[in-house]
Amino acid sequence: MRTPTFSFTTLPLYLLFFFFSFNAITAKNLIPETCKKFAQYDPNLSYNFCVTSLQAAPKSQRTDLHKLGIISIKLIRNNATDTRHYIKHLLKNKKLDPYVRACLSDCMELYSDAIPTIKKALMNYKSKKYNAANIEVSSVIDASITCEDGFKQGRLVSPLTKRNNYTFQLSIIALSFINLHNSLN
């Protein structure tokens, strides 16, 4: 998982330019073109992951930019909920190494806290309170990184690397939508 090297504070300027270049984009290519622009302006975002994630969501093929932002936040919520259930399942193993158990417990707490935070971010996004939504989604990024770092500190292979990376990527996508709309207000 890469740490953010691109400043989220400068992102809205690029996204403002991006938004005004949308004239030729049709509903059919909205997701690929949006993901292409987002990935150009954020080196932490995988274009393929962005397209695949958004296209897999129901109703994403017949929507607009604002609703795609809602979909992206809901994808984070679904991922965090699923990850929390997966951690709960892993913790049932009585033979876990104590350090692994401690790391998983920390991750369980991080993801448990992330779920209501994501719900707040969704409400704030819908209410066009983009600064608050940005802070909330950014905290979810921190949670995925902190979870992964716990295992790295113990020189262990995390059983959550893939899930943490998905949370990270989905959050970057949502932040891109949030910052796009914030720059338009």
Short mmCIF file of N, CA and C in Angstrom, two decimals:
data_model
loop_
_atom_site.label_atom_id
_atom_site.label_comp_id
_atom_site.label_asym_id
_atom_site.label_seq_id
_atom_site.Cartn_x
_atom_site.Cartn_y
_atom_site.Cartn_z
N MET A 1 0.86 -1.16 0.00
CA MET A 1 0.00 0.00 0.00
C MET A 1 0.90 1.23 0.00
N ARG A 2 0.62 2.13 -0.89
CA ARG A 2 1.42 3.34 -0.97
C ARG A 2 0.84 4.42 -0.09
N THR A 3 1.71 5.24 0.44
CA THR A 3 1.22 6.38 1.21
C THR A 3 0.99 7.54 0.26
N PRO A 4 0.00 8.34 0.56
CA PRO A 4 -0.33 9.45 -0.32
C PRO A 4 0.85 10.39 -0.50
N THR A 5 1.19 10.67 -1.77
CA THR A 5 2.24 11.62 -2.08
C THR A 5 1.68 12.85 -2.74
N PHE A 6 0.43 12.84 -3.02
CA PHE A 6 -0.24 13.93 -3.70
C PHE A 6 -1.09 14.67 -2.70
N SER A 7 -1.00 15.95 -2.68
CA SER A 7 -1.75 16.75 -1.71
C SER A 7 -3.21 16.83 -2.10
N PHE A 8 -4.09 16.44 -1.16
CA PHE A 8 -5.51 16.52 -1.42
C PHE A 8 -5.99 17.97 -1.46
N THR A 9 -5.18 18.90 -0.97
CA THR A 9 -5.60 20.30 -0.99
C THR A 9 -5.43 20.91 -2.38
N THR A 10 -4.50 20.40 -3.18
CA THR A 10 -4.32 20.91 -4.54
C THR A 10 -5.20 20.17 -5.54
N LEU A 11 -5.73 19.05 -5.14
CA LEU A 11 -6.55 18.25 -6.03
C LEU A 11 -7.74 19.00 -6.62
N PRO A 12 -8.48 19.80 -5.85
CA PRO A 12 -9.65 20.48 -6.43
C PRO A 12 -9.32 21.35 -7.64
N LEU A 13 -8.16 21.98 -7.69
CA LEU A 13 -7.81 22.80 -8.85
C LEU A 13 -7.73 21.95 -10.12
N TYR A 14 -7.12 20.78 -10.00
CA TYR A 14 -7.05 19.89 -11.15
C TYR A 14 -8.43 19.36 -11.51
N LEU A 15 -9.22 19.05 -10.50
CA LEU A 15 -10.53 18.50 -10.75
C LEU A 15 -11.47 19.53 -11.37
N LEU A 16 -11.28 20.79 -11.06
CA LEU A 16 -12.09 21.83 -11.66
C LEU A 16 -11.86 21.84 -13.18
N PHE A 17 -10.61 21.76 -13.58
CA PHE A 17 -10.29 21.68 -15.00
C PHE A 17 -10.91 20.41 -15.60
N PHE A 18 -10.80 19.32 -14.87
CA PHE A 18 -11.32 18.03 -15.29
C PHE A 18 -12.83 18.12 -15.52
N PHE A 19 -13.55 18.75 -14.60
CA PHE A 19 -14.99 18.83 -14.71
C PHE A 19 -15.41 19.57 -15.97
N PHE A 20 -14.73 20.64 -16.29
CA PHE A 20 -15.10 21.41 -17.47
C PHE A 20 -14.72 20.73 -18.78
N SER A 21 -13.94 19.65 -18.70
CA SER A 21 -13.62 18.90 -19.91
C SER A 21 -14.59 17.75 -20.12
N PHE A 22 -15.70 17.73 -19.39
CA PHE A 22 -16.67 16.64 -19.46
C PHE A 22 -17.70 16.77 -20.58
N ASN A 23 -17.68 17.83 -21.32
CA ASN A 23 -18.73 18.08 -22.30
C ASN A 23 -18.96 16.91 -23.25
N ALA A 24 -17.90 16.25 -23.70
CA ALA A 24 -18.04 15.19 -24.69
C ALA A 24 -18.29 13.81 -24.07
N ILE A 25 -18.32 13.71 -22.77
CA ILE A 25 -18.46 12.42 -22.13
C ILE A 25 -19.93 12.03 -22.08
N THR A 26 -20.20 10.81 -22.52
CA THR A 26 -21.57 10.29 -22.51
C THR A 26 -21.73 9.37 -21.32
N ALA A 27 -22.96 8.96 -21.06
CA ALA A 27 -23.23 8.05 -19.94
C ALA A 27 -22.45 6.75 -20.09
N LYS A 28 -22.28 6.31 -21.34
CA LYS A 28 -21.59 5.04 -21.60
C LYS A 28 -20.13 5.07 -21.15
N ASN A 29 -19.47 6.18 -21.35
CA ASN A 29 -18.05 6.23 -21.00
C ASN A 29 -17.75 7.12 -19.80
N LEU A 30 -18.78 7.46 -19.02
CA LEU A 30 -18.58 8.31 -17.86
C LEU A 30 -17.60 7.69 -16.85
N ILE A 31 -17.79 6.43 -16.53
CA ILE A 31 -16.92 5.79 -15.53
C ILE A 31 -15.48 5.68 -16.04
N PRO A 32 -15.23 5.15 -17.23
CA PRO A 32 -13.83 5.08 -17.68
C PRO A 32 -13.15 6.44 -17.78
N GLU A 33 -13.88 7.44 -18.28
CA GLU A 33 -13.28 8.77 -18.42
C GLU A 33 -13.04 9.42 -17.05
N THR A 34 -13.98 9.23 -16.14
CA THR A 34 -13.82 9.78 -14.79
C THR A 34 -12.62 9.13 -14.11
N CYS A 35 -12.55 7.82 -14.17
CA CYS A 35 -11.43 7.10 -13.54
C CYS A 35 -10.09 7.47 -14.20
N LYS A 36 -10.12 7.68 -15.49
CA LYS A 36 -8.89 8.08 -16.18
C LYS A 36 -8.39 9.41 -15.65
N LYS A 37 -9.29 10.37 -15.52
CA LYS A 37 -8.91 11.68 -15.01
C LYS A 37 -8.45 11.59 -13.55
N PHE A 38 -9.21 10.87 -12.74
CA PHE A 38 -8.84 10.74 -11.33
C PHE A 38 -7.46 10.10 -11.18
N ALA A 39 -7.21 9.05 -11.96
CA ALA A 39 -5.92 8.34 -11.87
C ALA A 39 -4.76 9.22 -12.37
N GLN A 40 -5.03 10.10 -13.32
CA GLN A 40 -4.00 11.03 -13.80
C GLN A 40 -3.57 11.99 -12.71
N TYR A 41 -4.52 12.40 -11.87
CA TYR A 41 -4.23 13.41 -10.86
C TYR A 41 -3.88 12.83 -9.50
N ASP A 42 -4.02 11.53 -9.34
CA ASP A 42 -3.65 10.91 -8.06
C ASP A 42 -2.87 9.63 -8.32
N PRO A 43 -1.57 9.64 -8.05
CA PRO A 43 -0.74 8.47 -8.32
C PRO A 43 -1.08 7.27 -7.43
N ASN A 44 -1.87 7.46 -6.40
CA ASN A 44 -2.26 6.36 -5.52
C ASN A 44 -3.46 5.58 -6.05
N LEU A 45 -4.09 6.07 -7.10
CA LEU A 45 -5.31 5.45 -7.60
C LEU A 45 -5.02 4.59 -8.82
N SER A 46 -5.50 3.37 -8.78
CA SER A 46 -5.39 2.45 -9.91
C SER A 46 -6.59 2.66 -10.84
N TYR A 47 -6.31 3.00 -12.08
CA TYR A 47 -7.37 3.21 -13.06
C TYR A 47 -8.24 1.95 -13.18
N ASN A 48 -7.61 0.79 -13.34
CA ASN A 48 -8.36 -0.45 -13.53
C ASN A 48 -9.24 -0.77 -12.32
N PHE A 49 -8.72 -0.56 -11.14
CA PHE A 49 -9.51 -0.80 -9.93
C PHE A 49 -10.71 0.15 -9.89
N CYS A 50 -10.49 1.39 -10.23
CA CYS A 50 -11.56 2.39 -10.23
C CYS A 50 -12.68 1.98 -11.18
N VAL A 51 -12.33 1.67 -12.41
CA VAL A 51 -13.33 1.30 -13.42
C VAL A 51 -14.08 0.04 -13.00
N THR A 52 -13.33 -0.98 -12.61
CA THR A 52 -13.94 -2.26 -12.24
C THR A 52 -14.89 -2.09 -11.05
N SER A 53 -14.45 -1.35 -10.05
CA SER A 53 -15.27 -1.17 -8.84
C SER A 53 -16.56 -0.42 -9.15
N LEU A 54 -16.44 0.69 -9.85
CA LEU A 54 -17.64 1.49 -10.14
C LEU A 54 -18.59 0.78 -11.10
N GLN A 55 -18.04 0.11 -12.11
CA GLN A 55 -18.91 -0.57 -13.07
C GLN A 55 -19.64 -1.76 -12.45
N ALA A 56 -19.06 -2.36 -11.43
CA ALA A 56 -19.70 -3.50 -10.78
C ALA A 56 -20.87 -3.10 -9.90
N ALA A 57 -20.93 -1.84 -9.54
CA ALA A 57 -22.01 -1.37 -8.67
C ALA A 57 -23.33 -1.25 -9.43
N PRO A 58 -24.40 -1.72 -8.81
CA PRO A 58 -25.72 -1.57 -9.46
C PRO A 58 -26.03 -0.09 -9.71
N LYS A 59 -26.67 0.18 -10.80
CA LYS A 59 -27.12 1.53 -11.19
C LYS A 59 -25.99 2.47 -11.62
N SER A 60 -24.75 2.01 -11.62
CA SER A 60 -23.65 2.91 -11.95
C SER A 60 -23.59 3.24 -13.44
N GLN A 61 -24.19 2.42 -14.27
CA GLN A 61 -24.13 2.64 -15.71
C GLN A 61 -25.10 3.73 -16.18
N ARG A 62 -26.09 4.06 -15.35
CA ARG A 62 -27.09 5.05 -15.73
C ARG A 62 -27.17 6.13 -14.66
N THR A 63 -26.09 6.85 -14.46
CA THR A 63 -26.07 7.84 -13.39
C THR A 63 -25.25 9.05 -13.79
N ASP A 64 -25.10 9.98 -12.86
CA ASP A 64 -24.29 11.17 -13.10
C ASP A 64 -23.11 11.20 -12.12
N LEU A 65 -22.31 12.23 -12.20
CA LEU A 65 -21.11 12.33 -11.36
C LEU A 65 -21.43 12.36 -9.87
N HIS A 66 -22.44 13.11 -9.48
CA HIS A 66 -22.77 13.20 -8.05
C HIS A 66 -23.21 11.84 -7.51
N LYS A 67 -24.03 11.14 -8.26
CA LYS A 67 -24.50 9.83 -7.81
C LYS A 67 -23.38 8.80 -7.84
N LEU A 68 -22.43 8.94 -8.74
CA LEU A 68 -21.25 8.06 -8.72
C LEU A 68 -20.47 8.26 -7.42
N GLY A 69 -20.42 9.49 -6.94
CA GLY A 69 -19.77 9.76 -5.65
C GLY A 69 -20.48 9.02 -4.52
N ILE A 70 -21.80 9.03 -4.55
CA ILE A 70 -22.58 8.29 -3.55
C ILE A 70 -22.26 6.80 -3.64
N ILE A 71 -22.24 6.29 -4.85
CA ILE A 71 -21.92 4.87 -5.07
C ILE A 71 -20.53 4.56 -4.52
N SER A 72 -19.57 5.45 -4.75
CA SER A 72 -18.20 5.18 -4.29
C SER A 72 -18.12 5.11 -2.77
N ILE A 73 -18.87 5.94 -2.08
CA ILE A 73 -18.88 5.92 -0.61
C ILE A 73 -19.58 4.65 -0.11
N LYS A 74 -20.64 4.25 -0.79
CA LYS A 74 -21.32 3.01 -0.41
C LYS A 74 -20.41 1.80 -0.62
N LEU A 75 -19.56 1.85 -1.62
CA LEU A 75 -18.61 0.76 -1.84
C LEU A 75 -17.63 0.65 -0.67
N ILE A 76 -17.20 1.78 -0.14
CA ILE A 76 -16.32 1.75 1.04
C ILE A 76 -17.06 1.11 2.21
N ARG A 77 -18.30 1.53 2.43
CA ARG A 77 -19.09 0.99 3.54
C ARG A 77 -19.24 -0.53 3.41
N ASN A 78 -19.56 -1.00 2.21
CA ASN A 78 -19.71 -2.44 2.00
C ASN A 78 -18.40 -3.17 2.25
N ASN A 79 -17.31 -2.60 1.77
CA ASN A 79 -16.00 -3.22 1.96
C ASN A 79 -15.62 -3.26 3.43
N ALA A 80 -15.81 -2.16 4.13
CA ALA A 80 -15.46 -2.10 5.55
C ALA A 80 -16.30 -3.08 6.37
N THR A 81 -17.58 -3.18 6.05
CA THR A 81 -18.46 -4.11 6.75
C THR A 81 -18.01 -5.55 6.50
N ASP A 82 -17.72 -5.86 5.25
CA ASP A 82 -17.26 -7.20 4.90
C ASP A 82 -15.92 -7.51 5.57
N THR A 83 -15.02 -6.54 5.60
CA THR A 83 -13.71 -6.73 6.24
C THR A 83 -13.88 -6.97 7.73
N ARG A 84 -14.75 -6.23 8.35
CA ARG A 84 -15.02 -6.41 9.78
C ARG A 84 -15.51 -7.83 10.06
N HIS A 85 -16.42 -8.34 9.23
CA HIS A 85 -16.91 -9.71 9.39
C HIS A 85 -15.79 -10.73 9.19
N TYR A 86 -14.94 -10.47 8.24
CA TYR A 86 -13.81 -11.36 7.96
C TYR A 86 -12.85 -11.40 9.16
N ILE A 87 -12.57 -10.25 9.74
CA ILE A 87 -11.69 -10.19 10.91
C ILE A 87 -12.32 -10.96 12.07
N LYS A 88 -13.61 -10.78 12.25
CA LYS A 88 -14.33 -11.49 13.32
C LYS A 88 -14.17 -13.00 13.13
N HIS A 89 -14.26 -13.45 11.88
CA HIS A 89 -14.08 -14.87 11.56
C HIS A 89 -12.66 -15.32 11.90
N LEU A 90 -11.66 -14.52 11.51
CA LEU A 90 -10.27 -14.88 11.80
C LEU A 90 -10.00 -14.96 13.30
N LEU A 91 -10.61 -14.09 14.07
CA LEU A 91 -10.40 -14.07 15.52
C LEU A 91 -10.99 -15.29 16.23
N LYS A 92 -11.84 -16.04 15.57
CA LYS A 92 -12.41 -17.25 16.16
C LYS A 92 -11.38 -18.38 16.26
N ASN A 93 -10.29 -18.26 15.53
CA ASN A 93 -9.24 -19.28 15.55
C ASN A 93 -8.51 -19.24 16.89
N LYS A 94 -8.66 -20.28 17.67
CA LYS A 94 -8.07 -20.36 19.01
C LYS A 94 -6.55 -20.49 18.98
N LYS A 95 -5.99 -20.88 17.84
CA LYS A 95 -4.55 -21.14 17.75
C LYS A 95 -3.76 -19.95 17.20
N LEU A 96 -4.37 -18.79 17.13
CA LEU A 96 -3.69 -17.61 16.60
C LEU A 96 -2.52 -17.21 17.49
N ASP A 97 -1.44 -16.81 16.84
CA ASP A 97 -0.32 -16.23 17.55
C ASP A 97 -0.83 -15.00 18.32
N PRO A 98 -0.37 -14.78 19.56
CA PRO A 98 -0.87 -13.63 20.35
C PRO A 98 -0.66 -12.28 19.66
N TYR A 99 0.47 -12.11 18.96
CA TYR A 99 0.70 -10.83 18.29
C TYR A 99 -0.26 -10.66 17.12
N VAL A 100 -0.51 -11.73 16.37
CA VAL A 100 -1.46 -11.68 15.25
C VAL A 100 -2.85 -11.36 15.80
N ARG A 101 -3.22 -12.00 16.90
CA ARG A 101 -4.52 -11.74 17.51
C ARG A 101 -4.64 -10.27 17.92
N ALA A 102 -3.57 -9.72 18.49
CA ALA A 102 -3.58 -8.31 18.90
C ALA A 102 -3.74 -7.39 17.68
N CYS A 103 -3.02 -7.71 16.61
CA CYS A 103 -3.14 -6.90 15.39
C CYS A 103 -4.55 -6.99 14.82
N LEU A 104 -5.09 -8.19 14.77
CA LEU A 104 -6.46 -8.36 14.26
C LEU A 104 -7.47 -7.63 15.14
N SER A 105 -7.26 -7.66 16.45
CA SER A 105 -8.16 -6.94 17.35
C SER A 105 -8.09 -5.43 17.10
N ASP A 106 -6.88 -4.93 16.88
CA ASP A 106 -6.73 -3.51 16.56
C ASP A 106 -7.46 -3.17 15.26
N CYS A 107 -7.29 -4.04 14.25
CA CYS A 107 -7.96 -3.82 12.96
C CYS A 107 -9.47 -3.90 13.11
N MET A 108 -9.93 -4.80 13.96
CA MET A 108 -11.37 -4.92 14.20
C MET A 108 -11.91 -3.61 14.76
N GLU A 109 -11.18 -3.03 15.70
CA GLU A 109 -11.60 -1.75 16.28
C GLU A 109 -11.58 -0.64 15.23
N LEU A 110 -10.53 -0.62 14.41
CA LEU A 110 -10.41 0.41 13.37
C LEU A 110 -11.57 0.32 12.38
N TYR A 111 -11.89 -0.89 11.93
CA TYR A 111 -12.97 -1.06 10.96
C TYR A 111 -14.34 -0.85 11.62
N SER A 112 -14.46 -1.22 12.89
CA SER A 112 -15.72 -0.97 13.61
C SER A 112 -15.98 0.53 13.71
N ASP A 113 -14.93 1.29 13.95
CA ASP A 113 -15.07 2.76 14.01
C ASP A 113 -15.28 3.36 12.62
N ALA A 114 -14.72 2.73 11.61
CA ALA A 114 -14.82 3.26 10.24
C ALA A 114 -16.24 3.21 9.70
N ILE A 115 -16.99 2.21 10.07
CA ILE A 115 -18.34 2.03 9.49
C ILE A 115 -19.26 3.21 9.81
N PRO A 116 -19.40 3.64 11.07
CA PRO A 116 -20.25 4.83 11.29
C PRO A 116 -19.64 6.10 10.71
N THR A 117 -18.32 6.15 10.61
CA THR A 117 -17.66 7.31 10.00
C THR A 117 -18.03 7.40 8.52
N ILE A 118 -18.06 6.27 7.85
CA ILE A 118 -18.43 6.24 6.43
C ILE A 118 -19.89 6.65 6.27
N LYS A 119 -20.73 6.19 7.18
CA LYS A 119 -22.15 6.58 7.11
C LYS A 119 -22.30 8.10 7.25
N LYS A 120 -21.50 8.70 8.15
CA LYS A 120 -21.51 10.17 8.29
C LYS A 120 -21.02 10.83 7.02
N ALA A 121 -19.96 10.26 6.43
CA ALA A 121 -19.42 10.82 5.19
C ALA A 121 -20.48 10.81 4.09
N LEU A 122 -21.24 9.73 4.01
CA LEU A 122 -22.30 9.64 3.01
C LEU A 122 -23.37 10.71 3.24
N MET A 123 -23.78 10.88 4.48
CA MET A 123 -24.77 11.91 4.80
C MET A 123 -24.23 13.30 4.46
N ASN A 124 -22.98 13.55 4.81
CA ASN A 124 -22.39 14.86 4.52
C ASN A 124 -22.23 15.10 3.02
N TYR A 125 -21.85 14.06 2.29
CA TYR A 125 -21.73 14.19 0.83
C TYR A 125 -23.09 14.52 0.22
N LYS A 126 -24.12 13.79 0.63
CA LYS A 126 -25.47 14.05 0.11
C LYS A 126 -25.95 15.45 0.46
N SER A 127 -25.51 15.96 1.62
CA SER A 127 -25.90 17.30 2.06
C SER A 127 -24.95 18.38 1.53
N LYS A 128 -24.03 17.97 0.69
CA LYS A 128 -23.05 18.86 0.08
C LYS A 128 -22.13 19.53 1.11
N LYS A 129 -21.88 18.81 2.19
CA LYS A 129 -20.90 19.24 3.20
C LYS A 129 -19.60 18.49 2.88
N TYR A 130 -18.97 18.93 1.79
CA TYR A 130 -17.85 18.19 1.23
C TYR A 130 -16.60 18.21 2.11
N ASN A 131 -16.35 19.29 2.82
CA ASN A 131 -15.17 19.32 3.70
C ASN A 131 -15.29 18.27 4.80
N ALA A 132 -16.45 18.15 5.39
CA ALA A 132 -16.66 17.15 6.44
C ALA A 132 -16.54 15.74 5.86
N ALA A 133 -17.13 15.53 4.69
CA ALA A 133 -17.03 14.21 4.04
C ALA A 133 -15.58 13.86 3.74
N ASN A 134 -14.81 14.86 3.32
CA ASN A 134 -13.40 14.65 3.02
C ASN A 134 -12.65 14.16 4.26
N ILE A 135 -12.88 14.83 5.37
CA ILE A 135 -12.20 14.45 6.63
C ILE A 135 -12.58 13.03 7.03
N GLU A 136 -13.85 12.70 6.91
CA GLU A 136 -14.32 11.37 7.33
C GLU A 136 -13.75 10.27 6.43
N VAL A 137 -13.76 10.48 5.14
CA VAL A 137 -13.21 9.46 4.24
C VAL A 137 -11.69 9.37 4.43
N SER A 138 -11.05 10.49 4.66
CA SER A 138 -9.59 10.46 4.92
C SER A 138 -9.26 9.64 6.16
N SER A 139 -10.13 9.68 7.17
CA SER A 139 -9.88 8.89 8.38
C SER A 139 -10.00 7.39 8.09
N VAL A 140 -10.80 7.03 7.12
CA VAL A 140 -10.92 5.62 6.73
C VAL A 140 -9.63 5.17 6.04
N ILE A 141 -9.04 6.06 5.25
CA ILE A 141 -7.74 5.75 4.65
C ILE A 141 -6.73 5.49 5.76
N ASP A 142 -6.72 6.37 6.75
CA ASP A 142 -5.80 6.20 7.88
C ASP A 142 -6.02 4.86 8.58
N ALA A 143 -7.28 4.46 8.72
CA ALA A 143 -7.59 3.19 9.38
C ALA A 143 -7.00 2.01 8.61
N SER A 144 -7.13 2.01 7.29
CA SER A 144 -6.60 0.90 6.50
C SER A 144 -5.08 0.85 6.57
N ILE A 145 -4.44 2.01 6.55
CA ILE A 145 -2.98 2.07 6.64
C ILE A 145 -2.51 1.63 8.03
N THR A 146 -3.18 2.11 9.07
CA THR A 146 -2.81 1.76 10.45
C THR A 146 -2.97 0.26 10.68
N CYS A 147 -4.03 -0.31 10.17
CA CYS A 147 -4.25 -1.75 10.30
C CYS A 147 -3.09 -2.52 9.66
N GLU A 148 -2.75 -2.14 8.46
CA GLU A 148 -1.66 -2.84 7.75
C GLU A 148 -0.32 -2.64 8.45
N ASP A 149 -0.07 -1.44 8.93
CA ASP A 149 1.20 -1.14 9.60
C ASP A 149 1.40 -1.95 10.87
N GLY A 150 0.33 -2.30 11.55
CA GLY A 150 0.44 -3.11 12.76
C GLY A 150 1.13 -4.44 12.48
N PHE A 151 0.78 -5.06 11.37
CA PHE A 151 1.41 -6.32 11.00
C PHE A 151 2.86 -6.11 10.57
N LYS A 152 3.10 -5.05 9.83
CA LYS A 152 4.47 -4.77 9.36
C LYS A 152 5.42 -4.53 10.52
N GLN A 153 4.94 -3.87 11.58
CA GLN A 153 5.79 -3.60 12.74
C GLN A 153 6.25 -4.90 13.39
N GLY A 154 5.43 -5.92 13.35
CA GLY A 154 5.79 -7.22 13.90
C GLY A 154 6.45 -8.13 12.88
N ARG A 155 6.74 -7.55 11.72
CA ARG A 155 7.35 -8.31 10.60
C ARG A 155 6.52 -9.54 10.23
N LEU A 156 5.22 -9.34 10.21
CA LEU A 156 4.28 -10.41 9.88
C LEU A 156 3.60 -10.12 8.56
N VAL A 157 3.16 -11.18 7.91
CA VAL A 157 2.37 -11.03 6.70
C VAL A 157 0.93 -10.82 7.14
N SER A 158 0.36 -9.72 6.72
CA SER A 158 -1.01 -9.40 7.09
C SER A 158 -2.00 -10.24 6.29
N PRO A 159 -2.96 -10.85 6.97
CA PRO A 159 -4.03 -11.55 6.25
C PRO A 159 -5.06 -10.58 5.68
N LEU A 160 -4.83 -9.29 5.91
CA LEU A 160 -5.79 -8.26 5.48
C LEU A 160 -5.24 -7.33 4.41
N THR A 161 -4.07 -7.63 3.88
CA THR A 161 -3.43 -6.71 2.92
C THR A 161 -4.35 -6.37 1.75
N LYS A 162 -4.92 -7.38 1.15
CA LYS A 162 -5.78 -7.14 -0.01
C LYS A 162 -7.00 -6.29 0.38
N ARG A 163 -7.61 -6.61 1.48
CA ARG A 163 -8.79 -5.87 1.95
C ARG A 163 -8.43 -4.44 2.34
N ASN A 164 -7.29 -4.27 3.01
CA ASN A 164 -6.85 -2.92 3.37
C ASN A 164 -6.57 -2.10 2.11
N ASN A 165 -5.98 -2.73 1.11
CA ASN A 165 -5.71 -2.02 -0.14
C ASN A 165 -7.01 -1.64 -0.84
N TYR A 166 -8.00 -2.52 -0.82
CA TYR A 166 -9.30 -2.19 -1.41
C TYR A 166 -9.92 -0.99 -0.69
N THR A 167 -9.85 -1.00 0.64
CA THR A 167 -10.40 0.12 1.41
C THR A 167 -9.68 1.41 1.03
N PHE A 168 -8.37 1.33 0.93
CA PHE A 168 -7.56 2.48 0.55
C PHE A 168 -7.97 3.00 -0.83
N GLN A 169 -8.02 2.11 -1.82
CA GLN A 169 -8.36 2.50 -3.19
C GLN A 169 -9.78 3.07 -3.29
N LEU A 170 -10.73 2.40 -2.66
CA LEU A 170 -12.12 2.89 -2.69
C LEU A 170 -12.23 4.26 -2.05
N SER A 171 -11.46 4.47 -1.00
CA SER A 171 -11.48 5.78 -0.33
C SER A 171 -10.87 6.86 -1.21
N ILE A 172 -9.83 6.53 -1.95
CA ILE A 172 -9.22 7.50 -2.88
C ILE A 172 -10.23 7.88 -3.97
N ILE A 173 -10.97 6.90 -4.46
CA ILE A 173 -11.99 7.18 -5.47
C ILE A 173 -13.04 8.14 -4.89
N ALA A 174 -13.53 7.82 -3.70
CA ALA A 174 -14.55 8.68 -3.06
C ALA A 174 -14.01 10.08 -2.81
N LEU A 175 -12.76 10.18 -2.35
CA LEU A 175 -12.16 11.50 -2.13
C LEU A 175 -12.09 12.30 -3.42
N SER A 176 -11.83 11.62 -4.50
CA SER A 176 -11.77 12.32 -5.80
C SER A 176 -13.11 12.92 -6.16
N PHE A 177 -14.19 12.15 -5.94
CA PHE A 177 -15.53 12.70 -6.19
C PHE A 177 -15.85 13.84 -5.23
N ILE A 178 -15.52 13.65 -3.97
CA ILE A 178 -15.79 14.68 -2.96
C ILE A 178 -15.07 15.98 -3.33
N ASN A 179 -13.81 15.86 -3.66
CA ASN A 179 -13.02 17.06 -3.99
C ASN A 179 -13.47 17.70 -5.30
N LEU A 180 -13.91 16.90 -6.23
CA LEU A 180 -14.45 17.44 -7.47
C LEU A 180 -15.66 18.33 -7.17
N HIS A 181 -16.60 17.79 -6.42
CA HIS A 181 -17.80 18.55 -6.11
C HIS A 181 -17.53 19.73 -5.19
N ASN A 182 -16.58 19.58 -4.29
CA ASN A 182 -16.21 20.68 -3.41
C ASN A 182 -15.62 21.85 -4.21
N SER A 183 -14.87 21.54 -5.25
CA SER A 183 -14.26 22.59 -6.07
C SER A 183 -15.29 23.36 -6.89
N LEU A 184 -16.45 22.76 -7.07
CA LEU A 184 -17.51 23.40 -7.86
C LEU A 184 -18.40 24.30 -7.01
N ASN A 185 -18.29 24.18 -5.70
CA ASN A 185 -19.14 24.99 -4.80
C ASN A 185 -18.49 26.30 -4.47
#
